[in-house]
Coordinates of C-alpha atoms and ligand atoms in Angstrom, one line a residue:
X72 CA 0.8 10.9 2.1
X73 CA -1.1 8.6 -0.2
X74 CA -4.2 10.6 -1.5
X75 CA -5.3 7.2 1.0
X76 CA -6.0 9.9 3.7
X77 CA -6.9 12.6 1.4
X78 CA -10.2 13.3 0.4
X79 CA -10.7 17.1 0.4
X80 CA -8.2 17.1 2.9
X81 CA -5.0 17.1 2.5
X82 CA -2.8 16.7 0.6
X83 CA -0.5 16.9 2.6
X84 CA 3.0 17.1 -0.4
X85 CA 6.4 18.0 1.9
X86 CA 5.7 14.5 3.0
X87 CA 8.9 13.6 1.1
X88 CA 11.1 16.4 0.7
X89 CA 13.9 16.5 -1.6
X90 CA 16.8 16.9 1.0
X91 CA 19.5 13.9 -0.3
X92 CA 20.7 12.1 2.5
X93 CA 22.8 12.9 4.4
X94 CA 24.3 9.8 6.4
X95 CA 27.9 8.2 6.5
X96 CA 28.5 6.4 4.1
X97 CA 30.1 3.6 3.9
X98 CA 29.8 1.2 2.0
X99 CA 29.3 1.0 -1.7
X100 CA 26.8 -0.2 -4.2
X101 CA 26.9 -3.7 -4.1
X102 CA 25.1 -3.2 -0.9
X103 CA 22.1 -3.2 -3.2
X104 CA 22.6 -6.5 -5.6
X105 CA 23.6 -8.3 -2.1
X106 CA 20.9 -10.8 -3.1
X107 CA 18.3 -11.6 -1.0
X108 CA 14.7 -13.2 -2.3
X109 CA 12.6 -10.3 -0.8
X110 CA 14.5 -7.9 -3.5
X111 CA 13.8 -10.6 -6.0
X112 CA 10.6 -11.5 -4.9
X113 CA 7.0 -9.8 -6.8
X114 CA 4.8 -9.0 -4.3
X115 CA 1.2 -9.5 -5.3
X116 CA -1.6 -7.5 -2.8
X117 CA -4.7 -9.9 -1.7
X118 CA -7.5 -8.0 -1.1
X119 CA -9.1 -10.6 1.3
X120 CA -12.8 -9.3 1.8
X121 CA -13.0 -8.6 -2.4
X122 CA -10.9 -11.5 -3.9
X123 CA -14.1 -14.4 -3.7
X124 CA -16.0 -15.2 -1.3
X125 CA -16.9 -18.6 -1.0
X126 CA -19.4 -19.5 1.6
X127 CA -22.2 -17.3 0.1
X128 CA -22.2 -14.4 2.7
X129 CA -21.1 -11.8 -0.1
X130 CA -18.3 -10.8 1.7
X131 CA -14.7 -12.9 0.5
X132 CA -12.8 -15.1 2.3
X133 CA -9.5 -17.9 3.0
X134 CA -11.3 -20.7 1.8
X135 CA -11.6 -18.0 -1.3
X136 CA -8.1 -17.4 -1.3
X137 CA -7.0 -21.1 -1.6
X138 CA -9.2 -21.9 -3.8
X139 CA -7.9 -19.3 -6.6
X140 CA -3.8 -20.1 -4.7
X141 CA -3.8 -21.7 -8.2
X142 CA -4.7 -18.2 -10.3
X143 CA -2.0 -16.5 -8.5
X144 CA 0.8 -19.6 -8.7
X145 CA 0.0 -19.3 -12.1
X146 CA 0.6 -15.0 -12.4
X147 CA 4.6 -16.0 -11.6
X148 CA 4.8 -14.1 -8.5
X149 CA 6.0 -15.2 -4.9
X150 CA 4.8 -13.0 -2.1
X151 CA 1.3 -12.9 -1.4
X152 CA 0.3 -9.5 1.1
X153 CA -3.0 -10.4 2.4
X154 CA -4.8 -7.2 4.0
X155 CA -5.8 -7.8 7.2
X156 CA -7.7 -10.8 8.4
X157 CA -8.0 -11.2 12.1
X158 CA -10.8 -10.4 14.6
X159 CA -12.5 -7.1 13.7
X160 CA -16.1 -5.2 14.6
X161 CA -14.8 -4.0 10.5
X162 CA -15.3 -0.4 11.1
X163 CA -12.1 0.1 9.0
X164 CA -12.0 -3.5 7.0
X165 CA -10.0 -4.7 8.9
X166 CA -7.6 -2.2 10.4
X167 CA -9.6 -2.3 13.4
X168 CA -8.1 -5.5 14.6
X169 CA -9.8 -6.6 18.0
X170 CA -8.4 -10.1 18.2
X171 CA -4.7 -10.2 16.6
X172 CA -5.0 -13.8 17.7
X173 CA -7.8 -14.9 15.5
X174 CA -9.7 -15.1 12.0
X175 CA -12.1 -12.1 11.7
X176 CA -16.0 -14.2 11.2
X177 CA -16.9 -12.8 7.9
X178 CA -13.7 -14.1 6.9
X179 CA -13.5 -18.3 8.4
X180 CA -11.3 -20.0 10.9
X181 CA -8.0 -20.7 11.7
X182 CA -7.8 -24.0 9.7
X183 CA -8.4 -21.8 7.0
X184 CA -5.9 -20.1 8.0
X185 CA -3.8 -23.0 8.3
X186 CA -4.6 -24.4 4.8
X187 CA -4.2 -21.5 2.6
X188 CA -0.4 -21.0 4.3
X189 CA 0.2 -24.7 3.4
X190 CA -1.2 -24.5 0.1
X191 CA 0.7 -21.2 -0.5
X192 CA 4.3 -22.8 0.9
X193 CA 3.3 -25.9 -1.2
X194 CA 3.2 -23.8 -4.5
X195 CA 6.3 -21.9 -3.2
X196 CA 4.4 -18.7 -2.6
X197 CA 5.4 -17.0 1.2
X198 CA 3.1 -14.8 3.0
X199 CA 2.6 -11.6 3.9
X200 CA 0.5 -10.4 6.7
X201 CA -0.5 -6.8 7.7
X202 CA 0.7 -5.6 11.4
X203 CA -2.3 -3.6 12.5
X204 CA -0.2 -2.0 15.4
X205 CA 0.4 2.0 15.9
X206 CA -3.8 1.2 16.6
X207 CA -6.1 -1.1 17.7
X208 CA -9.9 -1.7 17.7
X209 CA -11.7 0.8 20.6
X210 CA -14.0 -3.3 21.2
X211 CA -10.4 -4.5 21.9
X212 CA -10.3 -6.3 25.0
X213 CA -6.8 -3.3 26.0
X214 CA -9.0 -0.9 24.8
X215 CA -11.7 -1.9 27.0
X216 CA -10.4 -2.8 30.2
X217 CA -8.0 0.8 29.6
X218 CA -11.8 3.1 29.5
X219 CA -13.2 1.0 32.4
X220 CA -10.6 3.1 34.7
X221 CA -7.6 5.4 35.3
X222 CA -6.4 3.0 37.0
X223 CA -6.9 0.2 35.3
X224 CA -3.5 -1.9 34.5
X225 CA -4.3 -1.2 31.3
X226 CA -5.1 2.6 30.7
X227 CA -1.4 2.6 29.6
X228 CA -2.1 1.6 26.7
X229 CA -3.1 3.8 24.8
X230 CA -2.5 7.7 24.7
X231 CA -5.2 9.4 28.2
X232 CA -5.7 13.1 27.9
X233 CA -7.8 13.2 31.2
X234 CA -10.4 16.7 30.9
X235 CA -10.1 19.0 34.3
X236 CA -6.2 19.3 31.8
X237 CA -8.2 21.4 29.8
X238 CA -9.2 20.4 26.1
X239 CA -5.3 18.3 24.9
X240 CA -3.9 20.6 21.9
X241 CA -5.5 20.0 18.6
X242 CA -4.7 16.5 17.2
X243 CA -5.7 16.3 12.8
X244 CA -7.7 13.0 12.6
X245 CA -7.5 11.4 9.0
X246 CA -10.3 9.8 9.3
X247 CA -12.5 11.0 11.9
X248 CA -16.4 12.8 11.2
X249 CA -14.1 16.6 12.3
X250 CA -11.0 15.3 11.3
X251 CA -10.6 15.4 15.5
X252 CA -7.9 12.7 17.3
X253 CA -8.6 13.2 20.2
X254 CA -12.3 11.3 21.2
X255 CA -13.9 12.8 24.6
X256 CA -15.0 9.5 27.4
X257 CA -17.3 10.2 30.7
X258 CA -16.6 6.6 32.1
X259 CA -13.1 8.7 33.2
X260 CA -13.4 11.9 32.4
X261 CA -11.0 12.2 29.5
X262 CA -9.6 11.9 26.1
X263 CA -8.2 8.8 24.2
X264 CA -6.0 9.6 20.7
X265 CA -7.6 8.1 17.2
X266 CA -4.7 9.2 14.3
X267 CA -7.6 7.5 12.5
X268 CA -10.8 6.9 13.5
X269 CA -12.9 6.9 17.3
X270 CA -12.7 3.7 16.4
X271 CA -9.4 2.6 16.2
X272 CA -7.4 4.0 19.4
X273 CA -3.3 5.0 19.2
X274 CA -1.6 1.9 20.8
X275 CA 1.1 3.6 23.3
X276 CA 4.2 2.2 22.6
X277 CA 6.1 4.0 25.1
X278 CA 4.8 1.2 27.4
X279 CA 6.7 -1.9 27.0
X280 CA 4.6 -3.6 28.0
X281 CA 2.3 -3.2 25.5
X282 CA 5.6 -3.2 22.8
X283 CA 6.5 -6.4 24.5
X284 CA 2.2 -8.0 23.2
X285 CA 3.4 -7.1 19.8
X286 CA 6.3 -8.9 19.9
X287 CA 4.2 -11.6 21.2
X288 CA 1.6 -11.3 18.9
X289 CA 4.5 -11.3 15.6
X290 CA 5.5 -14.6 17.3
X291 CA 2.1 -16.1 17.0
X292 CA 2.1 -15.6 13.7
X293 CA 5.8 -16.7 12.8
X294 CA 5.7 -19.4 14.3
X295 CA 3.0 -21.1 12.4
X296 CA 5.4 -20.1 9.4
X297 CA 4.4 -16.9 7.2
X298 CA 7.2 -15.3 5.4
X299 CA 7.6 -11.2 6.5
X300 CA 5.3 -8.1 7.9
X301 CA 3.3 -5.5 6.7
X302 CA 4.1 -2.4 9.0
X303 CA 0.0 -0.6 8.7
X304 CA 1.2 3.0 9.7
X305 CA 4.4 2.3 11.7
X306 CA 5.8 6.1 10.7
X307 CA 3.2 7.1 13.9
X308 CA 3.4 4.5 16.4
X309 CA 5.6 6.5 18.8
X310 CA 5.0 10.7 19.6
X311 CA 5.2 13.4 21.9
X312 CA 3.2 12.1 25.4
X313 CA 3.6 15.5 26.4
X314 CA 1.6 16.3 23.1
X315 CA 2.3 19.6 22.5
X316 CA 1.0 22.2 20.8
X317 CA 1.5 22.3 17.5
X318 CA 1.8 25.9 14.9
X319 CA -1.8 26.1 13.2
X320 CA -2.8 24.2 9.9
X321 CA 0.2 21.9 10.3
X322 CA -2.7 19.0 9.3
X323 CA -1.2 19.8 6.1
X324 CA 1.3 18.4 6.6
X325 CA 1.1 16.2 9.4
X326 CA 3.1 13.4 8.4
X327 CA 6.4 16.7 9.3
X328 CA 4.5 15.9 13.1
X329 CA 3.5 12.5 12.9
X330 CA 6.0 10.9 11.0
X331 CA 9.4 9.4 12.7
X332 CA 9.1 10.5 16.1
X333 CA 10.8 10.2 19.4
X334 CA 12.2 7.2 19.9
X335 CA 10.4 4.8 16.9
X336 CA 13.9 3.6 15.7
X337 CA 14.4 2.6 19.2
X338 CA 11.1 0.5 19.0
X339 CA 12.0 -0.7 15.6
X340 CA 15.8 -2.4 16.7
X341 CA 13.8 -3.5 19.7
X342 CA 11.8 -5.3 17.5
X343 CA 14.1 -6.7 15.5
X344 CA 16.0 -7.8 17.5
X345 CA 13.2 -9.4 19.2
X346 CA 11.5 -11.3 16.4
X347 CA 12.3 -10.6 13.3
X348 CA 15.6 -11.3 13.3
X349 CA 15.0 -14.7 14.8
X350 CA 13.0 -15.9 11.9
X351 CA 13.6 -15.7 7.7
X352 CA 10.5 -13.2 7.2
X353 CA 10.8 -10.1 5.0
X354 CA 9.6 -6.7 6.5
X355 CA 8.0 -3.4 5.0
X356 CA 7.0 -0.1 6.6
X357 CA 3.7 1.6 5.2
X358 CA 5.1 5.1 4.9
X359 CA 9.2 6.1 4.6
X360 CA 8.8 9.2 6.4
X361 CA 9.8 12.8 6.1
X362 CA 12.6 12.9 3.6
X363 CA 15.7 10.4 2.6
X364 CA 17.0 10.3 6.2
X365 CA 14.2 8.9 7.1
X366 CA 13.7 6.8 5.3
X367 CA 17.5 5.5 4.4
X368 CA 17.7 5.0 8.4
X369 CA 14.5 2.1 8.4
X370 CA 16.2 0.6 6.2
X371 CA 19.6 0.9 6.3
X372 CA 20.0 -3.1 6.9
X373 CA 22.7 -1.9 9.3
X374 CA 20.6 -0.2 11.6
X375 CA 19.0 -3.3 11.3
X376 CA 15.6 -2.2 11.6
X377 CA 13.1 -2.8 8.5
X378 CA 13.6 -4.5 5.0
X379 CA 12.3 -1.5 2.7
X380 CA 9.2 1.0 3.1
X381 CA 6.9 2.1 0.6
X382 CA 7.0 6.0 0.0
X383 CA 3.7 8.0 -1.2
X384 CA 6.2 10.8 -3.2
X385 CA 5.2 8.6 -6.1
X386 CA 1.1 7.9 -6.1
X387 CA 0.2 11.7 -4.3
X388 CA 0.8 12.5 -8.1
X389 CA -2.1 11.7 -10.5
X390 CA -4.7 14.3 -9.6
X391 CA -8.0 14.3 -11.8
X392 CA -7.3 16.8 -14.0
X393 CA -4.0 14.4 -14.9
X394 CA -0.4 14.6 -13.5
X395 CA 3.0 15.9 -15.2
X396 CA 5.0 13.0 -16.5
X397 CA 8.0 14.8 -15.9
X398 CA 7.1 15.6 -12.4
X399 CA 6.6 11.4 -12.7
X400 CA 10.2 10.8 -13.9
X401 CA 11.6 12.9 -11.6
X402 CA 10.6 11.4 -8.4
X403 CA 10.9 8.0 -9.2
X404 CA 14.5 8.8 -10.0
X405 CA 15.7 10.5 -7.0
X406 CA 14.0 7.9 -5.0
X407 CA 16.3 5.4 -6.8
X408 CA 19.1 8.0 -6.8
X409 CA 18.7 8.0 -3.1
X410 CA 18.8 4.0 -2.7
X411 CA 21.4 3.4 -5.0
X412 CA 24.0 2.6 -2.3
X413 CA 22.4 1.3 0.5
X414 CA 18.9 0.1 1.6
X415 CA 15.6 -0.9 -0.2
X416 CA 12.6 0.4 -2.2
X417 CA 8.7 -1.0 -3.2
X418 CA 7.6 0.4 -6.0
X419 CA 4.0 0.7 -6.3
X420 CA 1.1 2.5 -7.8
X421 CA -1.4 1.3 -6.6
X422 CA -2.6 -0.4 -3.6
X423 CA -6.6 -1.0 -1.5
X424 CA -5.6 2.3 -0.2
X425 CA -6.1 4.4 -3.7
X426 CA -8.1 4.3 -6.9
X427 CA -7.9 1.8 -9.4
X428 CA -4.6 1.8 -11.2
X429 CA -5.1 2.7 -14.7
X430 CA -7.8 5.0 -13.6
X431 CA -5.6 7.2 -12.1
X432 CA -2.3 6.4 -14.3
X433 CA -3.4 5.0 -17.9
X434 CA -6.2 5.2 -19.7
X435 CA -9.2 3.1 -19.2
X436 CA -11.3 3.7 -22.0
X437 CA -12.0 1.2 -24.1
X438 CA -10.0 2.6 -26.5
X439 CA -6.6 2.5 -24.4
X440 CA -7.2 0.7 -21.3
X441 CA -5.1 -2.4 -22.6
X442 CA -2.2 -0.5 -23.6
X443 CA -1.9 1.7 -20.7
X444 CA -3.3 -0.9 -18.0
X445 CA 0.4 -2.6 -19.6
X446 CA 2.7 0.0 -20.4
X447 CA 1.8 0.7 -16.4
X448 CA 2.8 -2.9 -15.1
X449 CA 5.7 -2.8 -17.3
X450 CA 6.6 0.0 -15.4
X451 CA 6.7 -1.2 -12.6
X452 CA 7.9 -4.3 -13.3
X453 CA 11.3 -3.1 -14.7
X454 CA 12.2 -0.4 -12.2
X455 CA 14.8 -1.1 -9.4
X456 CA 13.4 -2.2 -6.2
X457 CA 10.3 -4.9 -5.2
X458 CA 7.6 -5.0 -7.1
X459 CA 4.2 -4.1 -5.0
X460 CA 1.6 -5.2 -7.6
X461 CA -2.6 -5.0 -6.1
X462 CA -5.3 -7.5 -7.0
X463 CA -7.2 -7.0 -10.3
X464 CA -4.5 -4.5 -11.9
X465 CA -3.6 -7.7 -13.9
X466 CA -6.6 -7.1 -15.7
X467 CA -7.0 -4.1 -16.0
X468 CA -10.1 -3.8 -13.0
X469 CA -11.2 -0.1 -13.6
X470 CA -12.6 2.9 -11.1
X471 CA -15.7 1.4 -10.3
X472 CA -18.2 4.5 -11.5
X473 CA -20.0 5.1 -8.0
X474 CA -22.4 8.3 -8.7
X475 CA -24.5 7.7 -4.8
X476 CA -22.6 8.3 -1.7
X477 CA -24.8 4.2 -0.3
X478 CA -22.4 3.0 -2.5
X479 CA -19.4 3.5 -0.3
X480 CA -18.6 1.7 2.1
X481 CA -15.5 3.1 2.8
X482 CA -15.1 5.0 6.8
X483 CA -12.8 7.4 5.5
X484 CA -15.0 8.8 2.4
X485 CA -18.1 8.6 4.7
X486 CA -17.0 9.9 8.0
X487 CA -15.8 12.7 5.1
X488 CA -18.6 13.1 3.3
X489 CA -20.6 13.7 6.2
X490 CA -18.2 16.5 7.2
X491 CA -18.3 18.2 4.1
X492 CA -21.9 18.2 4.0
X493 CA -21.9 19.3 7.6
X494 CA -19.7 22.1 6.3
X495 CA -21.7 23.5 3.3
X496 CA -19.2 21.5 0.5
X497 CA -20.7 21.5 -3.0
X498 CA -22.0 18.2 -2.8
X499 CA -22.1 16.9 -6.3
X500 CA -18.3 18.3 -6.7
X501 CA -17.6 15.2 -3.6
X502 CA -18.6 13.2 -5.1
X503 CA -17.1 13.5 -9.0
X504 CA -13.9 14.0 -6.5
X505 CA -14.2 10.4 -4.6
X506 CA -15.3 9.1 -8.5
X507 CA -11.9 9.6 -8.9
X508 CA -10.2 8.6 -5.9
X509 CA -12.3 7.2 -3.3
X510 CA -10.1 4.0 -2.1
X511 CA -13.9 2.4 -2.6
X512 CA -12.7 2.0 -6.6
X513 CA -9.9 -0.1 -5.8
X514 CA -12.3 -2.5 -3.0
X515 CA -14.4 -3.5 -5.6
X516 CA -15.2 -7.2 -6.1
X517 CA -12.4 -9.5 -8.4
X518 CA -13.9 -9.7 -11.5
X519 CA -12.9 -14.0 -12.2
X520 CA -15.8 -14.4 -15.2
X521 CA -19.0 -13.3 -16.9
X522 CA -21.1 -14.8 -14.8
X523 CA -23.4 -13.5 -11.6
X524 CA -21.0 -11.0 -9.9
X525 CA -18.7 -11.9 -11.5
X526 CA -18.3 -14.7 -10.2
X527 CA -17.3 -13.5 -6.9
X528 CA -19.7 -14.5 -5.2
X529 CA -23.7 -16.6 -5.2
X530 CA -24.6 -14.4 -2.5
X531 CA -24.7 -10.2 -2.6
X532 CA -21.5 -8.4 -2.1
X533 CA -20.2 -6.4 0.6
X534 CA -19.8 -3.6 -2.3
X535 CA -20.9 -3.6 -5.6
X536 CA -19.4 -5.4 -8.5
X537 CA -17.8 -3.3 -11.0
X538 CA -20.6 -2.5 -14.2
X539 CA -17.9 -3.4 -16.6
X540 CA -17.2 -7.0 -15.7
X541 CA -18.8 -8.4 -18.6
X542 CA -16.0 -6.9 -20.5
X543 CA -13.3 -6.9 -18.0
X544 CA -12.8 -10.5 -16.8
X545 CA -10.0 -13.2 -15.4
X546 CA -12.0 -15.6 -17.9
X547 CA -11.8 -13.8 -21.0
X548 CA -9.0 -12.5 -20.6
X549 CA -7.0 -16.4 -19.8
X550 CA -8.5 -17.1 -23.3
X551 CA -6.4 -14.2 -25.0
X552 CA -2.4 -13.9 -25.2
X553 CA -2.6 -10.9 -25.3
X554 CA -5.2 -9.8 -22.8
X555 CA -3.5 -7.6 -20.2
X556 CA -3.2 -10.9 -18.1
X557 CA -1.6 -12.6 -20.4
X558 CA 1.1 -9.6 -20.6
X559 CA 1.8 -9.8 -17.5
X560 CA 2.5 -12.8 -17.0
X561 CA 5.3 -12.1 -19.0
X562 CA 6.3 -9.5 -17.8
X563 CA 6.3 -10.7 -14.5
X564 CA 8.4 -13.8 -16.3
X565 CA 10.8 -11.4 -17.7
X566 CA 12.0 -10.1 -14.6
X567 CA 11.7 -12.6 -13.0
X568 CA 14.6 -14.8 -15.5
X569 CA 16.5 -11.0 -15.5
X570 CA 18.3 -10.4 -12.1
X571 CA 19.3 -7.4 -13.7
X572 CA 15.4 -5.8 -13.7
X573 CA 15.8 -6.5 -9.8
X574 CA 19.6 -5.1 -8.7
X575 CA 20.6 -3.3 -12.1
X576 CA 21.6 -0.1 -11.5
X577 CA 19.2 2.9 -13.0
X578 CA 19.9 5.7 -16.0
X579 CA 17.2 7.9 -16.9
X580 CA 16.8 9.2 -20.9
X581 CA 14.9 12.2 -22.5
X582 CA 14.4 13.6 -19.1
X583 CA 12.2 17.0 -20.3
X584 CA 10.1 15.0 -22.5
X585 CA 6.7 15.2 -21.6
X586 CA 5.7 12.6 -23.0
X587 CA 7.6 9.9 -22.9
X588 CA 9.5 7.5 -20.0
X589 CA 12.8 6.1 -20.5
X590 CA 15.4 4.5 -18.5
X591 CA 17.8 1.8 -18.9
X592 CA 18.7 -1.2 -16.5
X593 CA 22.8 -2.4 -16.3
X594 CA 24.2 -4.7 -14.5
X595 CA 27.8 -6.9 -15.0
X596 CA 27.5 -6.2 -18.9
X597 CA 24.4 -6.4 -19.4
X598 CA 21.9 -3.0 -20.6
X599 CA 18.3 -3.0 -21.3
X600 CA 16.5 -0.1 -22.2
X601 CA 12.6 0.9 -21.8
X602 CA 10.4 2.8 -23.3
X603 CA 7.8 3.6 -21.8
X604 CA 4.6 6.5 -24.1
X605 CA 2.3 8.2 -20.9
X606 CA 0.5 9.8 -24.2
X607 CA -2.7 8.7 -26.1
X608 CA -0.7 9.2 -29.6
X609 CA 2.4 8.2 -30.9
X610 CA 5.3 9.6 -30.0
X611 CA 9.0 10.1 -30.3
X612 CA 11.9 8.5 -26.7
X613 CA 15.0 9.9 -27.2
X614 CA 17.7 8.0 -26.6
X615 CA 20.3 9.4 -29.0
X616 CA 21.3 4.9 -29.2
X617 CA 21.0 3.6 -32.2
X618 CA 18.0 0.6 -31.7
X619 CA 18.5 -1.1 -35.4
X620 CA 20.8 -4.0 -33.4
X621 CA 18.9 -4.1 -29.9
X622 CA 16.6 -6.9 -29.1
X623 CA 13.0 -6.7 -28.3
X624 CA 12.7 -8.1 -25.0
X625 CA 8.5 -7.6 -25.2
X626 CA 6.3 -4.9 -26.5
X627 CA 2.6 -4.3 -25.7
X628 CA 2.0 -3.8 -29.3
X629 CA 2.8 -6.1 -32.0
X630 CA 6.2 -5.5 -33.9
X631 CA 6.8 -2.0 -32.1
X632 CA 9.8 0.4 -34.3
X633 CA 12.9 -0.1 -33.3
X634 CA 13.4 3.7 -34.2
X635 CA 11.9 4.6 -30.6
X636 CA 8.6 5.5 -32.0
X637 CA 5.7 4.6 -29.8
X638 CA 2.0 3.9 -30.6
X639 CA 0.1 5.4 -27.9
X640 CA 1.0 3.6 -24.4
X641 CA 3.7 2.0 -26.2
X642 CA 5.6 0.1 -24.1
X643 CA 8.5 -1.7 -25.2
X644 CA 11.7 -3.6 -22.7
X645 CA 14.8 -3.6 -25.2
X646 CA 18.2 -5.2 -24.9
X647 CA 20.5 -3.3 -26.0
X648 CA 24.3 -6.0 -26.3
Ligands
LIG940 C1 -2.9 2.3 6.3 C2 -4.5 1.0 6.1 O1 -3.4 0.5 4.9 C3 -5.4 2.1 5.6 O2 -6.4 1.5 4.6 C4 -6.3 1.8 6.5 O3 -7.0 3.0 6.7 C5 -5.3 3.2 7.7 N1 -3.5 2.9 7.3 C6 -5.1 2.8 8.9 O4 -4.7 1.4 9.6

């Protein structure tokens, strides 16, 4: 499970076991080369709260996004994934929806939304919206009704446990200050379930009425013309509602117990039939279950569920004391090979639930920030699967550098801080840990320029701007042909112009090399070789391939060698024939 769930809590390392897919493989590799727009897309994730504020309240808004559509277009990406913009009290920055058919006041109005969508479509950019339906806000009308009485028709929209049955079997909550997913409500003398915060009660997918409501909501947005849905936390939506006791310590690997339960696939097939199949929309699940088989079952085109899923195993590798490059290679290679013949994956190493890409997987020191950032971008854009790229990473934005708890805003970070305090933990150690891993590291305002508040807002930003904005910002990088921003544009363009980078077969070379990552991509007689150095020293990639006649398509340094020698964090893409 992604580390967004994990500050000092749990590392659910068992999320993805190395079990190979045993499902009947009755299709051929051709399936994975069937052309689809969502396979060829580069998805750029916009975190609306931190992107651009136009009304001066310190919070990003839709008008801000509208004002930056030309910038987004200039990146060469073709899909924007927008985090939730619906009505919400913002306990979890919009992942607690109180009104699924309206725009959060902080972000603007439905007219703004319509203008934004039109502005995207005019520029040939598609829009994917977050669909948050594992849970709603406790301020949603459904929940207000549900909690009002045991007899209320909305009671069955959520999971309740009547207190006269005694305490319900322990369920772990990811964001609760006590990690307890059952919250007692005296109004009806019952507990409700919340896998996330107390203000995010879980919806009851067994209830057909709830499901019909969700499909209507999806149609509402699809009819507006949006181009896809990202299903938030959906692998947890179905539960065993008899709520059996789980073994002690299950929370260390809770996805085994929470993921892909009950009739989840049935619900997805129904959703597909009712909504997804009726529109030209893409769909992507957050989370891919416990096994490759789970993941396949979500995205196997024959099953008519979703188009793709993203798995967390890779993003979890980065730890405060580093990570093994061989491990990283193994994870990506294992996933690629499991999806050689069918299904499709997302490729990502960062998003709004992670600390910054360059700070976790690269090197954010002034000396190596640019090179390592470009190298990681090269990696993400040259793997098979649809790349998801988080806003600000194209500038090589770094972790926030917060040193005190007052700087943080994230519900998970703050609740966990309180919990650590309650249990008498070493709080300095916790602060150090969140400086590396808190989700807020990736949520500081976008660094547009060197003016006050990085050009993000004229007001007081909801979360502090990173103090390095005067040196790391879009305006200065626009002027520099070698900036990380302009490098990002080049590598995106290269991907868009080379279907081999989308569909081509991936082959790992020199697996044991602890410093470099080398692989080829091949399609219809075209073969590219990608060499990446993950270390701060020059390294040799041992490919056994004669590079003297290879054409260099792109590199993050001038005049890269044609011997496989890579400069610190060097990245080179060669064409071999
Ligand atoms: C996953 C989202 O990406 C995260 O930001 C959110 O806190 C949880 N789901 C709960 O909705």
